[in-house]
Amino acid sequence: MRSYGETIFAEMTRLATETESVNLGQGFPDTDGPRSLLEGANRYVLEGVNQYPPGPGRPELREAVARYRKRHHGIELDPETQVYVTVGATGALAASLLSLVERGDEVLVFEPMYDSYAALISLAGGVRRTVPLRRDEATGRFTLDPGELRSAVGPRTRVMIVNTPHNPTGAVFDADELEEIAKVCRENDLIAVTDEVYEFLTFDGLPHVPLATLPGMAERTLSISSVGKTLAVTGWKTGWVMGPEPLVRAARTVNQFLTFSANGAYQLAIADALETEENWILDQRDALQRKRDRLAEGLVEAGFDVRPCEGTYFLMADIRPLGFSDCEELARALPSEAGVAAVPASAFYDHEEEGAHLLRFAFCKRDEVLDEALVRLRRWHVGRS
Ligand SMILES: *Cc1c(COP(=O)(O)O)cnc(C)c1O
């Protein structure tokens, strides 16, 4: 793990604090989740739900998860054997990859990628193979090239990690892209591990389609989600793995020795909110869509070329129209020069030059915080020209 020293995320947060910058780097909301959720946790703690919950998770939460996957996506899950509660999606990813990947196995990931995938593949002794998401010239979207995807598969490929809605690009895979992915998995007998933590955060009426709903995929997909993004409580670190019994059992076997179980009182509060706070979840999605637009418009005024964003907390902005080509250099300069922090997209790439001209901005912040960042960026932009 020597190559995983201090990450650029930690460095940017430190810089933001030192310069009193508006921090649009890290992806967490600056407002709380629904009141009933917070009160629920409080109540369950005071009622004495404070000892080890069952390893697989409280039955109430496993049932609530099975019900929302049925309600939203028509997926049937046996809450006893096909849903397993973990310490966040991060814990779910760790248990899944450590159980599925043997030393020397290859794992396909789309690039740019969420940073924990690479580290977990290393911990499992696997080898990562990246498939680039590239700019579609017609729409500006990040999209995959079916030929590049197929040619990345080799005899040792075992697992493909599929994150949609996608962090950091904000892309939501469409029906054609999902079908290409499913076809490659079926034809090469791959297991898909999906990261769906933004499943409720798609914009402009775009649907989130779980890969497990495509033909032949339910039996070869471990689907992962968590409460953090759905109910705006990223600090609660409660997630879940869903899928066929043998794959869920494998992840469960590993997880017994990672964290064993996750916070029980919170699980009960989350189970309630998944049933009762659907309107809050939809309102949050709509509010985030407006925040995306607010930030995108402001960034364009400040000289950036903003790429389309279909979901998540993030959008990507091209820095080349401002005369820059190195996102790390600009990300390190922005806090002191403009008083705003963002994350250089190169941090999400193995092939850093691919993302060298992009910055990732988070818009999951109060409007006044976004506005303050935009005032500062416009002032900086005018000052330079
Ligand atoms: C935030 C995030 C996670 C981590 O989820 P937790 O439930 O906080 O562990 C995983 N994957 C992606 C793509 C994320 O953005």
mmCIF file of C-alpha atoms in Angstrom, residues 27 34 83 86 119 164 166 222 277 282 352 367:
data_model
loop_
_atom_site.group_PDB
_atom_site.id
_atom_site.type_symbol
_atom_site.label_atom_id
_atom_site.label_comp_id
_atom_site.label_asym_id
_atom_site.label_seq_id
_atom_site.Cartn_x
_atom_site.Cartn_y
_atom_site.Cartn_z
ATOM 1 C CA GLY A 27 -18.514 15.618 -1.874
ATOM 2 C CA PRO A 34 -34.694 14.457 6.868
ATOM 3 C CA VAL A 83 -29.449 -8.384 1.246
ATOM 4 C CA THR A 86 -22.281 -3.169 5.665
ATOM 5 C CA ALA A 119 -6.823 0.408 -3.488
ATOM 6 C CA THR A 164 -23.598 4.583 -12.444
ATOM 7 C CA HIS A 166 -20.836 7.938 -12.144
ATOM 8 C CA LEU A 222 -23.538 -7.824 -6.731
ATOM 9 C CA GLU A 277 -39.160 9.837 3.270
ATOM 10 C CA LEU A 282 -37.367 13.320 -4.655
ATOM 11 C CA GLU A 352 -3.322 11.036 -15.543
ATOM 12 C CA ASP A 367 -27.066 28.075 -2.578
#
